[in-house]
Coordinates of C-alpha atoms in Angstrom, one line a residue:
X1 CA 134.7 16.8 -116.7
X2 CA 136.4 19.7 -115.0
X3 CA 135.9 22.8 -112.9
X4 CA 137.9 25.0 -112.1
X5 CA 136.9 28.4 -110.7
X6 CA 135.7 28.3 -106.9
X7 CA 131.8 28.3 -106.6
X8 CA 130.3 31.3 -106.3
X9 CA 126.5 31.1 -105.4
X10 CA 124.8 33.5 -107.0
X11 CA 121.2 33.3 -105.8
X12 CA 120.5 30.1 -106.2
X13 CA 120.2 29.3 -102.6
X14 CA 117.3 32.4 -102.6
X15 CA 114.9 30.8 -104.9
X16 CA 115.9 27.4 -104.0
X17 CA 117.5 26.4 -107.5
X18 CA 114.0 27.3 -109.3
X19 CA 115.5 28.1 -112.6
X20 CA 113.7 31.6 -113.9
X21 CA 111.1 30.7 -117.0
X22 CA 108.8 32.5 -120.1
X23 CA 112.2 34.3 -121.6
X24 CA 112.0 33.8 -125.1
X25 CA 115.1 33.0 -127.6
X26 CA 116.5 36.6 -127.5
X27 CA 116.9 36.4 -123.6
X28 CA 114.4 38.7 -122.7
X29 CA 111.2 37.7 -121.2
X30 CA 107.7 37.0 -123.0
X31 CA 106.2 40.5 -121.6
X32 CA 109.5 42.2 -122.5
X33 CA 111.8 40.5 -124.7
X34 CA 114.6 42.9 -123.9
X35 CA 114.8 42.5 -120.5
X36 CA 116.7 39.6 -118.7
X37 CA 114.4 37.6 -116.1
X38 CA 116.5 38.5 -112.5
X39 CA 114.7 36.5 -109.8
X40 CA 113.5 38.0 -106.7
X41 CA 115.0 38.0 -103.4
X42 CA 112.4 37.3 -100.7
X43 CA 112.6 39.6 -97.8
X44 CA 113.9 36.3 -95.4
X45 CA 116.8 35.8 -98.6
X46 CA 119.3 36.5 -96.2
X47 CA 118.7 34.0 -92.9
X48 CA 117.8 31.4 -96.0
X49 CA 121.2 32.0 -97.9
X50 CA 122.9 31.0 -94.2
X51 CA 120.8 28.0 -93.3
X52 CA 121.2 26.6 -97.2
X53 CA 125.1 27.4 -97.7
X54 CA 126.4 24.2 -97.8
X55 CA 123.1 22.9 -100.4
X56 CA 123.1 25.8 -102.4
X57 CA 127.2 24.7 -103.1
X58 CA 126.8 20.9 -103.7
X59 CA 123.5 21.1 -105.7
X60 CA 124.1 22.5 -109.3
X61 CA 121.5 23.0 -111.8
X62 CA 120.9 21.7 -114.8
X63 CA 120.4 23.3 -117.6
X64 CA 120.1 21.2 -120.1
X65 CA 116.6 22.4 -120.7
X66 CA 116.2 25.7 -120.1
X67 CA 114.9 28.0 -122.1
X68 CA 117.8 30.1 -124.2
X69 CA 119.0 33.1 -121.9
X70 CA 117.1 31.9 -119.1
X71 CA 120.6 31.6 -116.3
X72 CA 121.6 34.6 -115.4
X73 CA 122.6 34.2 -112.3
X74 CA 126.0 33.1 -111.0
X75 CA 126.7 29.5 -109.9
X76 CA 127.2 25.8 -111.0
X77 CA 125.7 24.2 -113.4
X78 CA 125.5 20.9 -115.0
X79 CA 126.3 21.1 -119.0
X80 CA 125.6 18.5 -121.3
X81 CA 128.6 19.6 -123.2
X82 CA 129.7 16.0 -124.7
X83 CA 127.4 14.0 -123.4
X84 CA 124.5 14.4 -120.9
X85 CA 125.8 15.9 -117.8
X86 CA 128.7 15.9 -119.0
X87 CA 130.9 19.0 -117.2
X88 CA 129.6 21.3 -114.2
X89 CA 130.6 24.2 -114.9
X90 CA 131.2 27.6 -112.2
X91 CA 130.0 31.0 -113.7
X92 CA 131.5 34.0 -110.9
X93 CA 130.1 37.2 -111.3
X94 CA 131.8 39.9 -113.6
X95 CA 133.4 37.4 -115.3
X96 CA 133.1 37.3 -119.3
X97 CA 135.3 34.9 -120.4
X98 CA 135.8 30.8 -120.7
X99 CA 138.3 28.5 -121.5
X100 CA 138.2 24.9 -123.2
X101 CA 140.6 22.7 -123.6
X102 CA 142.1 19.0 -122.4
X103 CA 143.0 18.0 -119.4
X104 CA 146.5 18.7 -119.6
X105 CA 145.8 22.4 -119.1
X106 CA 144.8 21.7 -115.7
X107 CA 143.8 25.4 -113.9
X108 CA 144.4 27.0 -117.2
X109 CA 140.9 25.4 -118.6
X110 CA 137.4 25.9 -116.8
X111 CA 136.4 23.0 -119.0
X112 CA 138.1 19.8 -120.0
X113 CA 137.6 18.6 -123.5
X114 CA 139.7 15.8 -125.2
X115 CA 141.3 17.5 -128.4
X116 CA 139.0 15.3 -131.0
X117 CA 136.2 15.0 -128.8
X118 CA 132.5 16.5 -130.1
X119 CA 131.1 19.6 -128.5
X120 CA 127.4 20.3 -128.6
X121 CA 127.9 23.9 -128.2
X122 CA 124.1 24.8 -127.9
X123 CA 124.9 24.0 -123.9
X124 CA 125.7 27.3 -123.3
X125 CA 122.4 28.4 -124.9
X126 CA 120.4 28.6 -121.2
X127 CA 123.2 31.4 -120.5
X128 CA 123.2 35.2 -120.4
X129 CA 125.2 37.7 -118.5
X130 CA 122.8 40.0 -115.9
X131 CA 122.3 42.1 -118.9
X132 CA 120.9 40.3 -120.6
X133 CA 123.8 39.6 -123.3
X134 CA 124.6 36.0 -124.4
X135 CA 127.7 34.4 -122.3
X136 CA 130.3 33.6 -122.3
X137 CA 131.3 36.7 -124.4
X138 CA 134.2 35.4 -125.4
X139 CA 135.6 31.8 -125.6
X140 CA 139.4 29.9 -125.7
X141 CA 138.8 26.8 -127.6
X142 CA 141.7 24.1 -127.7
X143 CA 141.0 21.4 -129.7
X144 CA 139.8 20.3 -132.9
X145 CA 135.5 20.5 -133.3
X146 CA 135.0 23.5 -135.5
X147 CA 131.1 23.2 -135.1
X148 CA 131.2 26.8 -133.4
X149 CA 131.4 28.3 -136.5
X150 CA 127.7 26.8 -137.5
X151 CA 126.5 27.9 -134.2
X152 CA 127.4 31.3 -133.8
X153 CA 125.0 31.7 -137.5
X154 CA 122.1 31.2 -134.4
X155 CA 124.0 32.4 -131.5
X156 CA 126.4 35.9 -132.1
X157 CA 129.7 35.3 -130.7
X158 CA 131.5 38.6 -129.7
X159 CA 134.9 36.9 -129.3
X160 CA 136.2 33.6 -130.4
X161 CA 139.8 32.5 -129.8
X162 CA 140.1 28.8 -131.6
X163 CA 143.7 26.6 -130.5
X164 CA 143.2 23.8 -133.1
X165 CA 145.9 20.8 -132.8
X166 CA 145.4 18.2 -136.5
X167 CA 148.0 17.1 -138.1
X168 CA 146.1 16.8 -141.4
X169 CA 145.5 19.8 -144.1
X170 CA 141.1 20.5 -143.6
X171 CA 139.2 23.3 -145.3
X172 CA 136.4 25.0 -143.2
X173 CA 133.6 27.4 -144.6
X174 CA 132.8 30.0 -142.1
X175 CA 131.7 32.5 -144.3
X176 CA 128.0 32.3 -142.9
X177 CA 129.4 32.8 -139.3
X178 CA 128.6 35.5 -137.2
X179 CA 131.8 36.4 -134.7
X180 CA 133.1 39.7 -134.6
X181 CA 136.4 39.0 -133.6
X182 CA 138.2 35.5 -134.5
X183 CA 142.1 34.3 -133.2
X184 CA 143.7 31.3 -134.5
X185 CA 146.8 30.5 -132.5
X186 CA 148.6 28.3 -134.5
X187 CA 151.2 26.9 -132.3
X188 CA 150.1 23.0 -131.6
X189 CA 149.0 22.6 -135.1
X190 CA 151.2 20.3 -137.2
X191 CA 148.6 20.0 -140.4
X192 CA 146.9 23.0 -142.7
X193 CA 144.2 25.3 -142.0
X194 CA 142.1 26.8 -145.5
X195 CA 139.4 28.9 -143.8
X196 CA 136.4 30.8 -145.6
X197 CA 136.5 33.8 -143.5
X198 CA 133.5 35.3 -141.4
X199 CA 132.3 38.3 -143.0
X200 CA 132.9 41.3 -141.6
X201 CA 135.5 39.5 -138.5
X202 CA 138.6 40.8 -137.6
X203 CA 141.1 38.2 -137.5
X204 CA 144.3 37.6 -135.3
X205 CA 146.6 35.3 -136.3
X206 CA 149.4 33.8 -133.9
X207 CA 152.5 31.1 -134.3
X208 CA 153.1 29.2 -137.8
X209 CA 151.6 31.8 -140.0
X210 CA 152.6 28.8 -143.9
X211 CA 149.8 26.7 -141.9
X212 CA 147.3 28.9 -142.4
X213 CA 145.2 30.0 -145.8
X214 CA 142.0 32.4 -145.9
X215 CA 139.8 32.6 -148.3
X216 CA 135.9 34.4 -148.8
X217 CA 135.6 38.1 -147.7
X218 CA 138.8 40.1 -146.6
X219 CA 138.5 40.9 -143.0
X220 CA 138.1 44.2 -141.0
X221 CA 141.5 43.8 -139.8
X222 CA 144.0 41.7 -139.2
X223 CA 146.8 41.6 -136.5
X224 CA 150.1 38.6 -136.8
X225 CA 152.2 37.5 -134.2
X226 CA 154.2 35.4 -136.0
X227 CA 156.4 32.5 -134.4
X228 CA 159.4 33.9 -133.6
X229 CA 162.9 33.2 -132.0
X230 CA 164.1 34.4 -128.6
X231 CA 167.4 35.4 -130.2
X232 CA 167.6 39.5 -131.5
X233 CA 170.7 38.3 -133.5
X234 CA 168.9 35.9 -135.7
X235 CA 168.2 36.6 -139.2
X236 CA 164.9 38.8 -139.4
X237 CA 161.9 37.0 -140.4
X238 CA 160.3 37.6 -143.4
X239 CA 156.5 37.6 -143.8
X240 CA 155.1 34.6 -146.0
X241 CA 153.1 35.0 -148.6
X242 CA 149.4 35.5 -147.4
X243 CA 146.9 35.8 -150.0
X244 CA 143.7 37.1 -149.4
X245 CA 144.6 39.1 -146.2
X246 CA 147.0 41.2 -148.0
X247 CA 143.7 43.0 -148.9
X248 CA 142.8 44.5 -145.7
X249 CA 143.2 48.0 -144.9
X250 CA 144.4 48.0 -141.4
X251 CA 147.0 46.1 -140.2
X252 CA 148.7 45.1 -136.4
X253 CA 152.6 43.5 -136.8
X254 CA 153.4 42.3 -133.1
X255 CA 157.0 40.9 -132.4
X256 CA 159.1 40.8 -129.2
X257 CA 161.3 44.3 -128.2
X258 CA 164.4 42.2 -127.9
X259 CA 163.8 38.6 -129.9
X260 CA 164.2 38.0 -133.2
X261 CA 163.0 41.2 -135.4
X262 CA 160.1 41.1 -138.0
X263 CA 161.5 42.4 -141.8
X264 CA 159.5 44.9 -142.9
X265 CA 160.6 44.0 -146.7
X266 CA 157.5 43.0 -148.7
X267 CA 155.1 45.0 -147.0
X268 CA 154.2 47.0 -150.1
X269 CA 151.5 43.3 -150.9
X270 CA 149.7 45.0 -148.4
X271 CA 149.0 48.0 -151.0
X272 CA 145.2 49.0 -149.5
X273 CA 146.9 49.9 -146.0
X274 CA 145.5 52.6 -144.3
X275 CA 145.8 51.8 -140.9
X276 CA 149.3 50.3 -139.6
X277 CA 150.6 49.3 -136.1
X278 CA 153.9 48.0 -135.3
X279 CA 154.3 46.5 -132.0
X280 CA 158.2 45.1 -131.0
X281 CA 161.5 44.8 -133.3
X282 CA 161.5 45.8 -136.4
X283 CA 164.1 45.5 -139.6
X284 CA 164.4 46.8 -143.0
X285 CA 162.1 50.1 -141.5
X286 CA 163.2 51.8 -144.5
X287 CA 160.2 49.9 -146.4
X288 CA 157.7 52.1 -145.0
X289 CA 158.2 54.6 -147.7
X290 CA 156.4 52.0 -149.8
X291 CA 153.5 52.8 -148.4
X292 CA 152.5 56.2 -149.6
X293 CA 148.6 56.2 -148.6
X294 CA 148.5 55.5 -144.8
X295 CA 146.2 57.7 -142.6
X296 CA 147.7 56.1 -139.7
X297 CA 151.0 55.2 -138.0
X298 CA 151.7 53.6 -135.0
X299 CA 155.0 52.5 -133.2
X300 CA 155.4 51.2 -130.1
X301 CA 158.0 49.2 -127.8
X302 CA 160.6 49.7 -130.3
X303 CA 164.4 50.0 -129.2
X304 CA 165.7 50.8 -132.8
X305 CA 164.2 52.2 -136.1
X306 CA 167.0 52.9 -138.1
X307 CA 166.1 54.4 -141.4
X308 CA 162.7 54.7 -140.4
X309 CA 161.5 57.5 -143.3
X310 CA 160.2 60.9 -142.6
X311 CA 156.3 61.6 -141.9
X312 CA 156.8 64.0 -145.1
X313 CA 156.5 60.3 -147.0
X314 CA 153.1 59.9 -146.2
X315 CA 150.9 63.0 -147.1
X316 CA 147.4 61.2 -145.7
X317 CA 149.0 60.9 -142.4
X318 CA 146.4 62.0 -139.9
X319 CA 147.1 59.8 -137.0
X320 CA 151.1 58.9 -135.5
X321 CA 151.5 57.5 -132.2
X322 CA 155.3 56.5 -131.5
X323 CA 155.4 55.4 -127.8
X324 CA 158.3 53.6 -126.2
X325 CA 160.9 53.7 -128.6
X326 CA 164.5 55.0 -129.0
X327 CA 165.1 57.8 -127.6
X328 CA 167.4 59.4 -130.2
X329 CA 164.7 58.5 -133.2
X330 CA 162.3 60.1 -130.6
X331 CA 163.7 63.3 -130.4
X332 CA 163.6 63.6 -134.2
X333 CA 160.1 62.8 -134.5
X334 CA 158.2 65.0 -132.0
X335 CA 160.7 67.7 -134.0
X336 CA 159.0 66.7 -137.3
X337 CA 155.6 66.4 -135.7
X338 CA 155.9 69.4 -134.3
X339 CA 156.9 71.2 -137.9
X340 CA 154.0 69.5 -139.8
X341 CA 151.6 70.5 -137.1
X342 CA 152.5 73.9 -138.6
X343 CA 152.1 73.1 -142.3
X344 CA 149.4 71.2 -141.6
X345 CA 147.3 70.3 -138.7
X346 CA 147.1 66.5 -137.5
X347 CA 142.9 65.8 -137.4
X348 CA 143.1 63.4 -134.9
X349 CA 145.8 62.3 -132.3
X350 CA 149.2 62.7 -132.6
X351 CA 152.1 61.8 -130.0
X352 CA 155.9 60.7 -129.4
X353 CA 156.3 59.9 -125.2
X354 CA 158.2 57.8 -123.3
X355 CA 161.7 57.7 -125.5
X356 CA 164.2 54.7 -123.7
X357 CA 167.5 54.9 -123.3
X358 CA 169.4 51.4 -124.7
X359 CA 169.9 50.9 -120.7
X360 CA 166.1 50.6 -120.5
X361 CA 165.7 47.8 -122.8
X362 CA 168.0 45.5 -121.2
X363 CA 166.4 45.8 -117.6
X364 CA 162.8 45.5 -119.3
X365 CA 162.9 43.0 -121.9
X366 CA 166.4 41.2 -121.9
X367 CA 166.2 39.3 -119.5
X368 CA 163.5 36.0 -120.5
X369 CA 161.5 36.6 -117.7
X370 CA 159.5 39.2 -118.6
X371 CA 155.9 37.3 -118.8
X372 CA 156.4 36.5 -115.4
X373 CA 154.5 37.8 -112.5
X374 CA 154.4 38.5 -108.9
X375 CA 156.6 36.7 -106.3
X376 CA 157.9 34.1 -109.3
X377 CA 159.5 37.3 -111.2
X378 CA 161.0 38.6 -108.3
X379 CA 162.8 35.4 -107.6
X380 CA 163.8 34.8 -110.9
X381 CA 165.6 38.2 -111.4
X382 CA 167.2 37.6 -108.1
X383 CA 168.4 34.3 -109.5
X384 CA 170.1 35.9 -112.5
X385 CA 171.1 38.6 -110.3
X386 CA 173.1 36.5 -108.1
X387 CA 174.1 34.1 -110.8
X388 CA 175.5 37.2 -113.0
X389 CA 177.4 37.9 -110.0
X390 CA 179.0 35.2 -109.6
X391 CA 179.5 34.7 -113.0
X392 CA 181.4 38.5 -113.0
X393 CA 184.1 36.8 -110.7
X394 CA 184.6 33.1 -111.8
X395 CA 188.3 32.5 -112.4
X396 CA 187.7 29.5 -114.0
X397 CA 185.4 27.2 -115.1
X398 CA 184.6 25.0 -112.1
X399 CA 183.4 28.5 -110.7
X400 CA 181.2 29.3 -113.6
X401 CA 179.8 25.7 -113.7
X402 CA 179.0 26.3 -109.8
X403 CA 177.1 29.4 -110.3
X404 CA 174.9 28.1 -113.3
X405 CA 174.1 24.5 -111.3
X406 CA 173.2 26.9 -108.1
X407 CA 171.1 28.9 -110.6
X408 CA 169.4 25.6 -112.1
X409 CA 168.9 24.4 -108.6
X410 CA 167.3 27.9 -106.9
X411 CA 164.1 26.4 -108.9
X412 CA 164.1 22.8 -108.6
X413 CA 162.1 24.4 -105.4
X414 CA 159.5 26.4 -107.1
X415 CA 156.3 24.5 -107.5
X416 CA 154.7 23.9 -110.9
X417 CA 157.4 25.0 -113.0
X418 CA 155.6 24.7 -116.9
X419 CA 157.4 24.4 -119.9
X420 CA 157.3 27.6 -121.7
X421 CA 158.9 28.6 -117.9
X422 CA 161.6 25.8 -118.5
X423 CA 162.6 27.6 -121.7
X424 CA 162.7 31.0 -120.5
X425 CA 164.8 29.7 -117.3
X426 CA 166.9 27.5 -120.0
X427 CA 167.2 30.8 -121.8
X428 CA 168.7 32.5 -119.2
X429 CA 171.3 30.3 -119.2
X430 CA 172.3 30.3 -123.0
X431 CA 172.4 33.8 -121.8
X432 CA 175.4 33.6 -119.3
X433 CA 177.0 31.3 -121.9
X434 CA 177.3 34.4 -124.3
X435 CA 179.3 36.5 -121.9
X436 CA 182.7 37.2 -122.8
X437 CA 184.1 36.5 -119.7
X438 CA 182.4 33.0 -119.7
X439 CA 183.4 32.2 -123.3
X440 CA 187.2 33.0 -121.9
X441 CA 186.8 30.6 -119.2
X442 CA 186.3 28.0 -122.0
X443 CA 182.8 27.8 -120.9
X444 CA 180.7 27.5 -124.4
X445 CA 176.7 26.8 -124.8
X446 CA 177.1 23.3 -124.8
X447 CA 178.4 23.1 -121.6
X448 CA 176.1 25.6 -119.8
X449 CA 173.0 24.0 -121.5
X450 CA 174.6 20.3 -120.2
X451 CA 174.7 21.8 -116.5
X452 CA 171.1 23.3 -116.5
X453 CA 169.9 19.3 -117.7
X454 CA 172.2 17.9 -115.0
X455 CA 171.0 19.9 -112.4
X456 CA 167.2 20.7 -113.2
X457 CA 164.8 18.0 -112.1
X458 CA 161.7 20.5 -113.7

C-alpha cells in the first residue's frame, strides 16, 4: 500500500464523508445521466471545514461500493485494489493522471503494486473527474497484469501507458479494447510481447523495439523511441523489422539531438506514409526521397541533415515544419519554401524558425545533463564547469585524476542521487576522458571511469 501525493480534502469534511448516491453507470445521475452528482456545501461549510480538519484528513472513504462515477470530489480513499482495502489512495484537484508501480519507485508511484501481483482494476470504477469524465484519464502501469485491456471494453481509457517487466515471450489479444492512446515502454522487459492491437489506438513504442510484435488492426499512428546510445559517434541504428505497423500512415521517429543517430535507410517498408515527424539525430537523410507521397514533413531538434532532399521530391507536400535545426540547411529551406509558395501555395502550415549554430548544440544537449531540472541542473553544470577547468590546466595526470575525484565527490552530497542520474554524471566523465588534452596526459577511459567508482559512494 502506498500514497504518495499530500491529502487534499476536497469536500469531504462538508458533507461529513456521505458519499453522493442515484448516479447511474455513465456517471451521471438517475434524473440526468449526464450530469456528475457535486454535493452541496451547507451555508455553515466553512466553520465545519475548520472544526473537522484534522477528521476530514485521517478518515478516508471507502469506495469499494460505490456506485460507478459516484466520487468526484478530491480526497483519500480506500481502494480495494489487490485485496480489500488494499491501497488509500489521494486524488488533488486538477490532477488527471496516476501512476502504478512497485515499491521501489518510491515518490515516483501514487500506488504500490508488486510487479506479478493481480489488480482488480474495477476499483477505480466509483471515480469521475468534476466533469463528469471517468478518472484517472490516463494511467502509468509498471508491472505485469494486463487485465486492463479487458476492462477498458466496459470502462474507455483515454490514455494508457503499460511498463511490463516478464522475462518470458506471452501473446495478448487486445483487439476488443477500447483506449485511444496506448505506450509500451519496453525497457525492464527481458521476454517477448505479441499484442493484438486495439482498434483504432495510436500506439507509442519506447526502449527494445525486437521485443515487441503487433498484430490485428494497424494503428492510427505510431511514434518509436527506440533504445539508443548516449554516444553520437556510434554506428547509427537501424530500424528492425516491424511488421504490421509498417502499415500506418503517420509516423513519429524520436531520437536524442546529440546521442547515437537513427538511420533513416529502410524507411521505404513504411510505403502508406503520409504523415512523418522526425524528432533528434538523424543519418542516411537522403532516404527520404523514397518516400514520394507524403503530405506532411516535420523536423525538429536536428543539428545536421546532410543530404536531406529537396521539397521538389515530394509533390503532395502540404504541410513542413523544420524547427530547431542547422542553421546552414535552414537557410536553404525557408529559400525553397519560399519559391514553392509561389508555384504552388502550401494549404496548411508551413515554417523553418529557430536555425542553431553548431555552438548551440553543445551548450544545449552535449552535456548529459539535460533531463535535469532546477537547483540539481545548475549544480551539475557548475560541476563540469569547474571540472573542465581544471581539466584545461592539468599538467599531468595526478592533476587530472584530482579534478575528476573532486567532480565525483561535489555529489556524494546531493541527496537521492537515482540511477539513470548515476549514468548521466558517469557520462560526464567518459566525457573528460575524450579530451585531447586528457588523452595526452595518459589519462584514458579506463582510468577516469576507475576514479568516478573510487570516489562515488552514490
Amino acid at each position: 500500500m502506498a500514497t504518495t501525493a499530500r491529502p487534499r480534502a476536497g469536500r469531504v469534511c462538508a458533507d461529513r464523508g456521505r458519499a453522493p448516491v442515484g448516479r447511474d453507470k455513465r456517471g451521471g445521475s438517475a434524473k440526468n445521466p449526464r450530469r456528475p452528482i457535486r454535493t452541496r456545501r451547507p451555508a455553515s461549510a466553512g466553520a465545519d471545514c475548520e472544526n473537522h480538519k484534522e477528521q476530514r484528513v485521517s478518515e478516508p472513504i471507502d469506495v469499494s461500493d460505490l456506485p460507478t462515477g459516484s466520487v468526484s470530489d478530491w480526497g483519500r480513499s480506500w481502494l480495494g485494489l489487490t485485496g480489500p482495502r488494499s491501497h488509500l489512495l489521494s486524488r488533488e484537484a486538477g490532477r488527471g493522471n496516476l501512476v502504478i508501480g512497485p515499491a521501489r519507485m518510491g515518490k515516483k508511484a501514487d500506488l504500490h503494486v508488486a510487479a506479478d501481483e493481480a489488480i482488480h482494476w474495477s476499483a477505480f470504477e466509483p471515480f469521475a473527474t468534476p466533469a463528469g469524465s471517468p478518472w484517472p484519464r490516463y494511467i502509468d502501469y509498471y508491472g505485469n497484469d494486463s487485465g486492463f485491456f479487458a476492462w477498458s471494453q466496459r470502462r474507455e481509457i483515454e490514455q494508457f501507458a503499460w511498463a511490463p517487466a516478464f522475462a518470458d515471450a506471452r501473446s495478448i489479444d487486445a483487439g476488443a479494447a477500447n483506449i485511444s492512446a496506448l505506450q509500451i515502454r519496453l525497457g525492464d522487459l527481458s521476454g517477448h510481447l505479441t499484442l493484438n492491437l486495439p482498434g483504432q489506438c495510436s500506439l507509442g513504442l519506447y526502449g527494445d523495439l525486437s521485443r515487441f510484435t503487433a498484430a490485428g488492426d494497424v494503428p492510427r499512428s505510431l511514434s518509436l523511441l527506440p533504445a539508443l546510445s548516449r554516444r553520437r559517434g556510434d554506428a547509427a541504428y537501424a530500424l528492425p523489422e516491424l511488421g504490421l505497423l509498417q502499415s500506418v500512415s503517420t509516423l513519429s521517429l524520436h531520437g536524442n539531438p546529440m546521442g547515437q543517430p537513427i538511420s533513416l535507410k529502410g524507411i521505404e517498408r513504411f510505403s502508406a506514409l503520409e504523415s512523418l515527424s522526425l524528432w533528434g539525430g538523424f543519418a542516411d537523410w537522403a532516404e527520404l526521397a523514397k518516400l514520394p507521397n507524403l503530405e506532411n514533413l516535420e523536423i525538429r531538434f536536428a543539428p545536421e541533415l546532410p543530404e536531406l532532399p529537396p521539397l521538389a521530391v515530394w509533390p503532395k507536400l502540404d504541410r513542413f515544419i523544420a524547427y530547431n535545426i542547422d542553421e546552414a540547411v535552414g537557410k536553404s529551406l525557408k529559400a525553397q519554401m519560399k519559391a514553392r509558395g509561389k508555384v504552388r501555395a502550401w494549404e496548411e502550415f508551413a515554417s523553418v524558425s529557430q536555425l542553431r549554430k553548431p555552438e548551440w548544440w553543445q551548450r544545449e544537449y552535449g552535456r548529459p545533463f539535460a533531463a535535469w531540472r532546477g537547483s540539481a541542473a545548475k549544480a551539475a553544470n557548475a560541476a563540469y564547469d569547474v571540472a573542465l577547468a581544471a581539466l584545461e590546466q592539468a599538467r599531468d595526470a595526478q592533476a587530472a585524476q584530482a579534478a575528476i575525484v573532486a567532480f565525483a565527490e561535489r555529489f556524494n552530497r546531493a541527496k537521492g542521487i537515482e540511477t539513470s542520474e548515476r549514468e548521466d554524471i558517469g557520462e560526464a566523465v567518459w566525457q573528460f576522458s575524450q579530451l585531447a588534452h586528457v588523452a595526452a596526459l595518459g589519462v584514458g577511459e579506463e582510468q577516469a571511469m576507475q576514479w568516478f567508482d573510487q570516489t562515488r559512494d552514490y
